[in-house]
mmCIF file of N, CA and C in Angstrom:
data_model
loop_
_atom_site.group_PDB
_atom_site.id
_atom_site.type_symbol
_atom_site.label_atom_id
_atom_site.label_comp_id
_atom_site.label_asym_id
_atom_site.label_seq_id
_atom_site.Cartn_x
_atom_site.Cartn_y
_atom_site.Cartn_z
ATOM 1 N N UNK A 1 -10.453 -7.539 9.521
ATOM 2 C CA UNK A 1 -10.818 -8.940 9.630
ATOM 3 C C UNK A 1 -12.332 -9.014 9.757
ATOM 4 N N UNK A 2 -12.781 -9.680 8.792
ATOM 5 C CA UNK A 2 -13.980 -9.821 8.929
ATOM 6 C C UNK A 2 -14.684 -11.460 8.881
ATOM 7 N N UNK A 3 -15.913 -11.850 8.925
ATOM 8 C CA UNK A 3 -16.205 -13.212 8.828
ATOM 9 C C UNK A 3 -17.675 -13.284 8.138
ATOM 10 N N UNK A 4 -17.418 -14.141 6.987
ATOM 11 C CA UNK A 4 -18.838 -14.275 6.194
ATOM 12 C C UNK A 4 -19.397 -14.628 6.984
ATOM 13 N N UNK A 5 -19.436 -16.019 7.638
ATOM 14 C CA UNK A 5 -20.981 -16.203 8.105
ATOM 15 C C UNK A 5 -21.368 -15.634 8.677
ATOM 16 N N UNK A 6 -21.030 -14.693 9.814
ATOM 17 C CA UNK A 6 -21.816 -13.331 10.624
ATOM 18 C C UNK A 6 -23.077 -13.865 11.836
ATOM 19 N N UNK A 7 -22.435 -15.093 12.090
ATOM 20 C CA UNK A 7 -23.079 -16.085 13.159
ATOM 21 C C UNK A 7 -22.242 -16.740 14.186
ATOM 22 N N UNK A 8 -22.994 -17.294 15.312
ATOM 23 C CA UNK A 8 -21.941 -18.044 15.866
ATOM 24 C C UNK A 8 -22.940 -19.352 16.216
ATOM 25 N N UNK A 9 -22.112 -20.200 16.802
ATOM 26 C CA UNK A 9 -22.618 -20.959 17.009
ATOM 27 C C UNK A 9 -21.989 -22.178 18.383
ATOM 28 N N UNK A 10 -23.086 -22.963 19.514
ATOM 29 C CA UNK A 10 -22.294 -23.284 20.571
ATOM 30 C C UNK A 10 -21.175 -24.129 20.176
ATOM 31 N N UNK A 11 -21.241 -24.900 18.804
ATOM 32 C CA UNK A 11 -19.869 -25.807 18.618
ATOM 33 C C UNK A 11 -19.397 -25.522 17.609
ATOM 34 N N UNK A 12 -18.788 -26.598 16.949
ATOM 35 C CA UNK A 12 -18.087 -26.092 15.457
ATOM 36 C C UNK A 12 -18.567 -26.898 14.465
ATOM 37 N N UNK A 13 -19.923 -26.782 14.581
ATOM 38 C CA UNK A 13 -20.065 -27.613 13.384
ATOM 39 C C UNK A 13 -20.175 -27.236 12.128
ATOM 40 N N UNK A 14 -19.651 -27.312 10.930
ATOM 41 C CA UNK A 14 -19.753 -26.597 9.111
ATOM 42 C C UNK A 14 -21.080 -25.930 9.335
ATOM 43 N N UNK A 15 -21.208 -24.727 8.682
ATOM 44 C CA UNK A 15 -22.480 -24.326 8.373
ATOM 45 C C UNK A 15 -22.498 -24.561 6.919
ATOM 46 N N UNK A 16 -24.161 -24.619 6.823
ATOM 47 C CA UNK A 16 -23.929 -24.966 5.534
ATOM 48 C C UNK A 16 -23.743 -23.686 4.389
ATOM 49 N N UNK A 17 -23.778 -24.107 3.035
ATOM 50 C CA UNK A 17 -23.391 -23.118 2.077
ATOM 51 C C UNK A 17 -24.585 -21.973 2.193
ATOM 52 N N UNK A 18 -25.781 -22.011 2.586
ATOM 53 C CA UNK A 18 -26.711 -21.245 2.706
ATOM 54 C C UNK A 18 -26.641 -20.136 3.553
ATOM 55 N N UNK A 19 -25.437 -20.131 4.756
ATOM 56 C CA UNK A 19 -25.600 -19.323 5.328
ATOM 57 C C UNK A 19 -24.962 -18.519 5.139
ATOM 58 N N UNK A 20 -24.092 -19.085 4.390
ATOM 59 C CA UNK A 20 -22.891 -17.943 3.976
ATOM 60 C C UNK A 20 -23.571 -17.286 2.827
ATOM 61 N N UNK A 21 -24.355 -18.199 1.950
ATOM 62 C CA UNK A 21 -24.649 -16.859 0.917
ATOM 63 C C UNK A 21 -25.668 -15.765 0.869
ATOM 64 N N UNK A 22 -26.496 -16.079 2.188
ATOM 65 C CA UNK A 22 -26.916 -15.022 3.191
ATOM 66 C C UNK A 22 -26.903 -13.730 3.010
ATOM 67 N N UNK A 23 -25.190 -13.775 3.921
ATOM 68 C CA UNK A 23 -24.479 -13.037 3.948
ATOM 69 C C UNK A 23 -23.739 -12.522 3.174
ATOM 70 N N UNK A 24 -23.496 -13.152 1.860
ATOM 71 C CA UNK A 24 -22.861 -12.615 0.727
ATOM 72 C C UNK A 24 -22.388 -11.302 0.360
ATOM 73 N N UNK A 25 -23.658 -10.401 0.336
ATOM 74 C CA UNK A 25 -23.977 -9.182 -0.108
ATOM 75 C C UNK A 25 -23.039 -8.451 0.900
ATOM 76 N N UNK A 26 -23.978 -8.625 2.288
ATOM 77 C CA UNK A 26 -22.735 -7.812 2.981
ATOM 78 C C UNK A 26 -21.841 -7.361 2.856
ATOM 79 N N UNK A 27 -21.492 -9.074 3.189
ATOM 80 C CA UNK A 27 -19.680 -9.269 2.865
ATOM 81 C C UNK A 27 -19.149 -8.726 2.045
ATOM 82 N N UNK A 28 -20.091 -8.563 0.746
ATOM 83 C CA UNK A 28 -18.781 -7.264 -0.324
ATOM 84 C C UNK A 28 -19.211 -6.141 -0.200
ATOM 85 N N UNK A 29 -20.308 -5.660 0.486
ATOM 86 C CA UNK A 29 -20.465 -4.378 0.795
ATOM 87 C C UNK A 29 -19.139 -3.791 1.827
ATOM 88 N N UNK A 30 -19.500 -4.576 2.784
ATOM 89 C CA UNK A 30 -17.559 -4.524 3.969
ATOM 90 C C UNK A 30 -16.510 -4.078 2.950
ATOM 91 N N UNK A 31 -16.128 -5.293 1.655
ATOM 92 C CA UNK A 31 -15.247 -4.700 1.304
ATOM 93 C C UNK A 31 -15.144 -3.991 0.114
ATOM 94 N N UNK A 32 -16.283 -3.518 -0.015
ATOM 95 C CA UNK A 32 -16.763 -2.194 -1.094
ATOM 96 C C UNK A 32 -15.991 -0.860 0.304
ATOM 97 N N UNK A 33 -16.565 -1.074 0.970
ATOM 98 C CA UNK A 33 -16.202 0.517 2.265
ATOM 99 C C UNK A 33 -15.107 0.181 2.779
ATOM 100 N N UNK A 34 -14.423 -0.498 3.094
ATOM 101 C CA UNK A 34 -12.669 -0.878 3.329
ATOM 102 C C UNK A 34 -11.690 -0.956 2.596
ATOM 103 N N UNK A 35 -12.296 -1.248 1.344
ATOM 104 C CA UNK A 35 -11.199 -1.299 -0.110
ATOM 105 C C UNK A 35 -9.956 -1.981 0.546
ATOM 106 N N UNK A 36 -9.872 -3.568 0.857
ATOM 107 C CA UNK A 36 -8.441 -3.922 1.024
ATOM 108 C C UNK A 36 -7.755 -4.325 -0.286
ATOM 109 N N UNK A 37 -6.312 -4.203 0.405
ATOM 110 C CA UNK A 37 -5.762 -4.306 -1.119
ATOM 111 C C UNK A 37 -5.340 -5.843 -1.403
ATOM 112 N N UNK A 38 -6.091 -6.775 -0.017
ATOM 113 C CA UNK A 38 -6.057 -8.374 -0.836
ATOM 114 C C UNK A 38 -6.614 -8.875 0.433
ATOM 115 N N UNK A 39 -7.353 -9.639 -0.130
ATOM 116 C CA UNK A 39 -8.079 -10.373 0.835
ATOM 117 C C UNK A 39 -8.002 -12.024 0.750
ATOM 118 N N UNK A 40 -7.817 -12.309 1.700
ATOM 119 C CA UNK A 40 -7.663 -14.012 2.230
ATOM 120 C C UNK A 40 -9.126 -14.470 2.532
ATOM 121 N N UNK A 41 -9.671 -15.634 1.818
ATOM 122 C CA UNK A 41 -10.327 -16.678 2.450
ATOM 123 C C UNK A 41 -9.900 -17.945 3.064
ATOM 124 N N UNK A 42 -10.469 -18.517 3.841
ATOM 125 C CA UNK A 42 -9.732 -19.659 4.833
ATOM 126 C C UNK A 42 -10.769 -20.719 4.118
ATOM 127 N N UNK A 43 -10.649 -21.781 3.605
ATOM 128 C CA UNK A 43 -11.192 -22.937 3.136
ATOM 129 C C UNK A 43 -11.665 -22.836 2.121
ATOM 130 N N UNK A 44 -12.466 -24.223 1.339
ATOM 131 C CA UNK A 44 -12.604 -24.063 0.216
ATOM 132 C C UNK A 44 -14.149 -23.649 0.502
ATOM 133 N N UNK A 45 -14.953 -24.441 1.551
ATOM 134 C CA UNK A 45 -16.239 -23.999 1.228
ATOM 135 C C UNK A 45 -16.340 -22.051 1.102
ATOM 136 N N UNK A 46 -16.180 -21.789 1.591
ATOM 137 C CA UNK A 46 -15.849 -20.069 1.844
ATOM 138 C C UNK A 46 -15.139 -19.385 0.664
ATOM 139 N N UNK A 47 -14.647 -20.312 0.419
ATOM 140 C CA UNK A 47 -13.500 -19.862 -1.095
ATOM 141 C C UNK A 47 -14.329 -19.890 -2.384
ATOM 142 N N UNK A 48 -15.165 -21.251 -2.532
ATOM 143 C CA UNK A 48 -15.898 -21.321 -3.753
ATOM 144 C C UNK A 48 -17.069 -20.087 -3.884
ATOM 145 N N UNK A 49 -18.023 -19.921 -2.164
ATOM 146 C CA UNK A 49 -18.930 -19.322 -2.537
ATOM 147 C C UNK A 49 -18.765 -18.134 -2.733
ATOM 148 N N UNK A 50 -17.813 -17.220 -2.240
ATOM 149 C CA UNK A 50 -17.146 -15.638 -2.219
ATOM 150 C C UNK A 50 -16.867 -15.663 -4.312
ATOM 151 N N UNK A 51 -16.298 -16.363 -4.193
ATOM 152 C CA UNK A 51 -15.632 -16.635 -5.671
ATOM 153 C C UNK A 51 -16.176 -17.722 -6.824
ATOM 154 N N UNK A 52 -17.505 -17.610 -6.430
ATOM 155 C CA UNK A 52 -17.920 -18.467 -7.347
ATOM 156 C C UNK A 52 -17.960 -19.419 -8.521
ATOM 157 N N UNK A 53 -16.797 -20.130 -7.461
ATOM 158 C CA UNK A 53 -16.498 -21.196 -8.685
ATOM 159 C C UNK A 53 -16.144 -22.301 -7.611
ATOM 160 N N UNK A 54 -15.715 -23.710 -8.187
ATOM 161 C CA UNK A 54 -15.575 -24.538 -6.923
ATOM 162 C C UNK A 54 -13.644 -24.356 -6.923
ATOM 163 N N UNK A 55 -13.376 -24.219 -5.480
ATOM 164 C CA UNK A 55 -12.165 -23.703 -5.342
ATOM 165 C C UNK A 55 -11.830 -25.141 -4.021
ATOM 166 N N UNK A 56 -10.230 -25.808 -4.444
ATOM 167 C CA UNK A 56 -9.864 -26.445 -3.694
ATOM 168 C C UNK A 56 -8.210 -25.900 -3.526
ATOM 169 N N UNK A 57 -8.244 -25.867 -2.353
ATOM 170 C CA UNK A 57 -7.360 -24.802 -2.025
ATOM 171 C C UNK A 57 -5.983 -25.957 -1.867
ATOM 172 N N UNK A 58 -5.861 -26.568 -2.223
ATOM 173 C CA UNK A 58 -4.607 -27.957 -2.076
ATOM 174 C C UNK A 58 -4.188 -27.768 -3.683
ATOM 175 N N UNK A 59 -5.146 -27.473 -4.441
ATOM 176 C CA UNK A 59 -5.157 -26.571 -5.447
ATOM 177 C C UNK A 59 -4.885 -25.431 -5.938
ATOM 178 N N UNK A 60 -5.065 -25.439 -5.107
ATOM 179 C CA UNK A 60 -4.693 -23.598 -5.910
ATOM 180 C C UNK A 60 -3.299 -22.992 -4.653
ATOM 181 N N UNK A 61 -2.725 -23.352 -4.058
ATOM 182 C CA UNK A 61 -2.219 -22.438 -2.967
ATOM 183 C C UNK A 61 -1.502 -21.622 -3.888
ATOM 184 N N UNK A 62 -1.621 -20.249 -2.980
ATOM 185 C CA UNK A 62 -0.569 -19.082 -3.669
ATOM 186 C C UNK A 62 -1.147 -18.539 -4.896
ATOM 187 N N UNK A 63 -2.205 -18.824 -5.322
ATOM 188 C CA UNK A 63 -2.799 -18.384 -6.711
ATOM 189 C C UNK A 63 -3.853 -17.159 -6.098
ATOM 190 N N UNK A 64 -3.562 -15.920 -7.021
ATOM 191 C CA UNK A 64 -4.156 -15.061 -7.267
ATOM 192 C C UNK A 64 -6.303 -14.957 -8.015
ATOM 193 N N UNK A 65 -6.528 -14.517 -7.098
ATOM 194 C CA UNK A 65 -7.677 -14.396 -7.816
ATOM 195 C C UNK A 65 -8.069 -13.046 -8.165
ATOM 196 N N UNK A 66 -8.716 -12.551 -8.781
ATOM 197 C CA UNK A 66 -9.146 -11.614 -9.136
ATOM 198 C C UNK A 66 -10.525 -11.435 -9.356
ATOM 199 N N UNK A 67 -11.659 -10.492 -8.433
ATOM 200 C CA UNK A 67 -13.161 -10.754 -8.796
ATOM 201 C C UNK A 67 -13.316 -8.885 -8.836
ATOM 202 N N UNK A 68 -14.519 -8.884 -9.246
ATOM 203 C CA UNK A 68 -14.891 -7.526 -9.364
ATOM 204 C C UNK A 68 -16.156 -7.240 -8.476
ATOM 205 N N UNK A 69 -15.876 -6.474 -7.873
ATOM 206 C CA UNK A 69 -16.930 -6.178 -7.140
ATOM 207 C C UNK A 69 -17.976 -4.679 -7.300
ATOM 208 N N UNK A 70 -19.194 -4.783 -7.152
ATOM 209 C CA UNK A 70 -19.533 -3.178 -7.921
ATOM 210 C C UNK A 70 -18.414 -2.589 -8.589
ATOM 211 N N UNK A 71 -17.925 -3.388 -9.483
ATOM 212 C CA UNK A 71 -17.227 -2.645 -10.268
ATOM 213 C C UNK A 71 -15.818 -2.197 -10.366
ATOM 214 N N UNK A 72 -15.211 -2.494 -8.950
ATOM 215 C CA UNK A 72 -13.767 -2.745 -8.899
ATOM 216 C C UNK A 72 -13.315 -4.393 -8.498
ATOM 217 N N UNK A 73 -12.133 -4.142 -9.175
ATOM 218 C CA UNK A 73 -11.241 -5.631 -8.455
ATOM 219 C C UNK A 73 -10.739 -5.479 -7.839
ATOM 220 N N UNK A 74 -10.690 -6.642 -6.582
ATOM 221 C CA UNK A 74 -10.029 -7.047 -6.007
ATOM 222 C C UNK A 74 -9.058 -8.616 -5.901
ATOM 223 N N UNK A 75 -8.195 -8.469 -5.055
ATOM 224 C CA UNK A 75 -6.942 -9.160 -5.026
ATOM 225 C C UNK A 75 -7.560 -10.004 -3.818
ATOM 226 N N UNK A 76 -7.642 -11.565 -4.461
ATOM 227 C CA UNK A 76 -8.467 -12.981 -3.187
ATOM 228 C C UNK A 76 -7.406 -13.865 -3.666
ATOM 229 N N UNK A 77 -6.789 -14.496 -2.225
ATOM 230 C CA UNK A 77 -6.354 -15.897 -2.149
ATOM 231 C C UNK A 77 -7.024 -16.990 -1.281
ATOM 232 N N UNK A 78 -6.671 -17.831 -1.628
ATOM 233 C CA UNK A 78 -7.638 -18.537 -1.183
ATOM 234 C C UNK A 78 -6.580 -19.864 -0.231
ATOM 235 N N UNK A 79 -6.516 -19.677 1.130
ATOM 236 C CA UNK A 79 -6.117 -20.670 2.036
ATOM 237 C C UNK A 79 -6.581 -21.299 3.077
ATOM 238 N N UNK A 80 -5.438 -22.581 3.572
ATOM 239 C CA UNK A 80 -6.214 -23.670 4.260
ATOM 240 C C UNK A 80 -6.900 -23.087 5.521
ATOM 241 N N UNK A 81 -8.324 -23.299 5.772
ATOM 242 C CA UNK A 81 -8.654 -22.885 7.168
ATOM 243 C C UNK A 81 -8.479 -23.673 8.018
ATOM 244 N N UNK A 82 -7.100 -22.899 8.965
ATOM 245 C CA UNK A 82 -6.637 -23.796 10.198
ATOM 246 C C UNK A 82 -7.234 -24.122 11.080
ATOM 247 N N UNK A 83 -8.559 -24.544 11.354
ATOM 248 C CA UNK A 83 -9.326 -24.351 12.670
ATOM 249 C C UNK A 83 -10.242 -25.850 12.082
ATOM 250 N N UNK A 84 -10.344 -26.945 13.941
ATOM 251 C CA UNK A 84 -11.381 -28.203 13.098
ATOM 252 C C UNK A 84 -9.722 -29.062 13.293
ATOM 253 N N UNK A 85 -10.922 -30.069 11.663
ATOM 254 C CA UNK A 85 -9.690 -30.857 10.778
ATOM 255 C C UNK A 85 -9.280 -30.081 10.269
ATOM 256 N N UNK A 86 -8.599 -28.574 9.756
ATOM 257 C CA UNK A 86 -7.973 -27.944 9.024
ATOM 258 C C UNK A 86 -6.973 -27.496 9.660
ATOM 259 N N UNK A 87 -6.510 -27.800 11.262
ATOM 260 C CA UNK A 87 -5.738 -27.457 12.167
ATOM 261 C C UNK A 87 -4.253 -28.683 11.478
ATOM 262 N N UNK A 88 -4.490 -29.535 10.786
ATOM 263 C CA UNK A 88 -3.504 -30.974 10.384
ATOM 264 C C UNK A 88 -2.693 -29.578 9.174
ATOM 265 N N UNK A 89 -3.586 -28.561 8.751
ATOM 266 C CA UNK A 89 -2.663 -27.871 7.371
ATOM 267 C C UNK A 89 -2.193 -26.635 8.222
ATOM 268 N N UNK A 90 -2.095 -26.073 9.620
ATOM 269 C CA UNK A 90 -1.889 -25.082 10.135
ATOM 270 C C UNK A 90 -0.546 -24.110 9.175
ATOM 271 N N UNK A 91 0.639 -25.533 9.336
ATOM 272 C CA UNK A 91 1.761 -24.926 8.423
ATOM 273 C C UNK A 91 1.657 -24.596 7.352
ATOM 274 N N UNK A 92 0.561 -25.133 6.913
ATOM 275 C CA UNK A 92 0.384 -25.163 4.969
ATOM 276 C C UNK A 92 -0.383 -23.167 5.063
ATOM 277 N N UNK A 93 -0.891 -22.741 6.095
ATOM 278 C CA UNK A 93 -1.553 -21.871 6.315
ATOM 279 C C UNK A 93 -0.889 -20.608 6.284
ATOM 280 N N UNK A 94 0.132 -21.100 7.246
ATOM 281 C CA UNK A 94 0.944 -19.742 7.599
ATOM 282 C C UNK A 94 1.716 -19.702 6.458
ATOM 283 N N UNK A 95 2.465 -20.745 6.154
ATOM 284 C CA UNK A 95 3.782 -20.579 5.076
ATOM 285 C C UNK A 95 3.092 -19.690 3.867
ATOM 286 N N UNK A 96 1.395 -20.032 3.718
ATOM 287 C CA UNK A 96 0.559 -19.195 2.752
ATOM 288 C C UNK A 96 0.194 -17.206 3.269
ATOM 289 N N UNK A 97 -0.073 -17.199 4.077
ATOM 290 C CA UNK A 97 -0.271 -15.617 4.238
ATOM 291 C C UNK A 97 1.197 -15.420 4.613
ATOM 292 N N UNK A 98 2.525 -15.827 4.756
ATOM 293 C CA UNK A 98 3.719 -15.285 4.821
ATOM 294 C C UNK A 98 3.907 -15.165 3.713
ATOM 295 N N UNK A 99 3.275 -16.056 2.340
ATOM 296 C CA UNK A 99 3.994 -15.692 0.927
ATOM 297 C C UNK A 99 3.210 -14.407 0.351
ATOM 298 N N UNK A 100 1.887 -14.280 0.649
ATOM 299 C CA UNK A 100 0.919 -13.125 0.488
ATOM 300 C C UNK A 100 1.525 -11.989 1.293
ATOM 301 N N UNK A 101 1.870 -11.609 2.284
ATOM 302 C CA UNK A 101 2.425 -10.779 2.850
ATOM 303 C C UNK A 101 3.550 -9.977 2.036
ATOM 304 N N UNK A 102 4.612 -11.122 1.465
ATOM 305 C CA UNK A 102 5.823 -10.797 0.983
ATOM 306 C C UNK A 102 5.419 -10.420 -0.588
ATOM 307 N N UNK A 103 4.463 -10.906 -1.011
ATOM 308 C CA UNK A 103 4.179 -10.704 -2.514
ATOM 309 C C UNK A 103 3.456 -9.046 -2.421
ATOM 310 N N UNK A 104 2.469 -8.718 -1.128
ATOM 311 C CA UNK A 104 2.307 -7.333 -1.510
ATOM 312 C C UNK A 104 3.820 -6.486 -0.635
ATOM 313 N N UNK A 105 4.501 -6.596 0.065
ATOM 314 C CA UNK A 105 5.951 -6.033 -0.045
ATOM 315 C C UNK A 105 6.698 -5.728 -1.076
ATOM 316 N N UNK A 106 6.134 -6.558 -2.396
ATOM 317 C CA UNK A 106 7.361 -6.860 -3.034
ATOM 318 C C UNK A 106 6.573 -5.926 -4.487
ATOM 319 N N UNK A 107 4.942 -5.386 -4.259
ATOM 320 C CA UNK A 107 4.077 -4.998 -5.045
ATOM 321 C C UNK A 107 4.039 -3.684 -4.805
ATOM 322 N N UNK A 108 4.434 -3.171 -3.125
ATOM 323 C CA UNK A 108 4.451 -2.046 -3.250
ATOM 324 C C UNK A 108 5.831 -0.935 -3.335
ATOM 325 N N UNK A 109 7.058 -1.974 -3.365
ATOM 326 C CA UNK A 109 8.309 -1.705 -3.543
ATOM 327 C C UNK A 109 8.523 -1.274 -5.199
#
């Protein structure tokens, strides 16, 4: 488990897109040296900038992404971040990494 923005802050307020792309590099360096075999983003702002494209996740649930990173791909979905106003999709959240869960069960069977 890791977290793009790589900050904290005393409340919860959005950071903006700048800080995350900051951190960008990092962030796929992490999962250049962890190699997971699928990785979850929580919202869309976080979703578009990892995956550079604009991603609305009411949109897309359950959809596979695929990006390459130095040169390998990896396996990104992209779901609601429950935390905030995103706490109203909590169910929409879980019912999503329970179907990701079962889809790599069912990938490595």
């Amino acid at each position: 488990i890791t977290n793009l923005g790589k900050c904290t802050q005393i409340d919860a307020r959005p950071l903006k897109d700048q800080v995350y792309q900051t951190y960008l590099n990092l962030f796929f360096k992490e999962i250049e040296i962890v190699k997971p075999k699928v990785i979850i983003l929580f919202g869309n702002q976080v979703s578009s900038i990892v995956l550079n494209e604009k991603i609305c996740v009411s949109e897309c649930r359950k959809k596979l992404f695929l990006k390459k990173i130095h040169g390998k791909e990896y396996s990104f979905y992209s779901v609601y971040y429950p935390v905030g106003n995103g706490f109203f999709h909590i169910d929409k959240a879980i019912e999503d990494i329970l179907y990701i869960i079962q889809k790599q069960k069912e990938e490595k069977n």
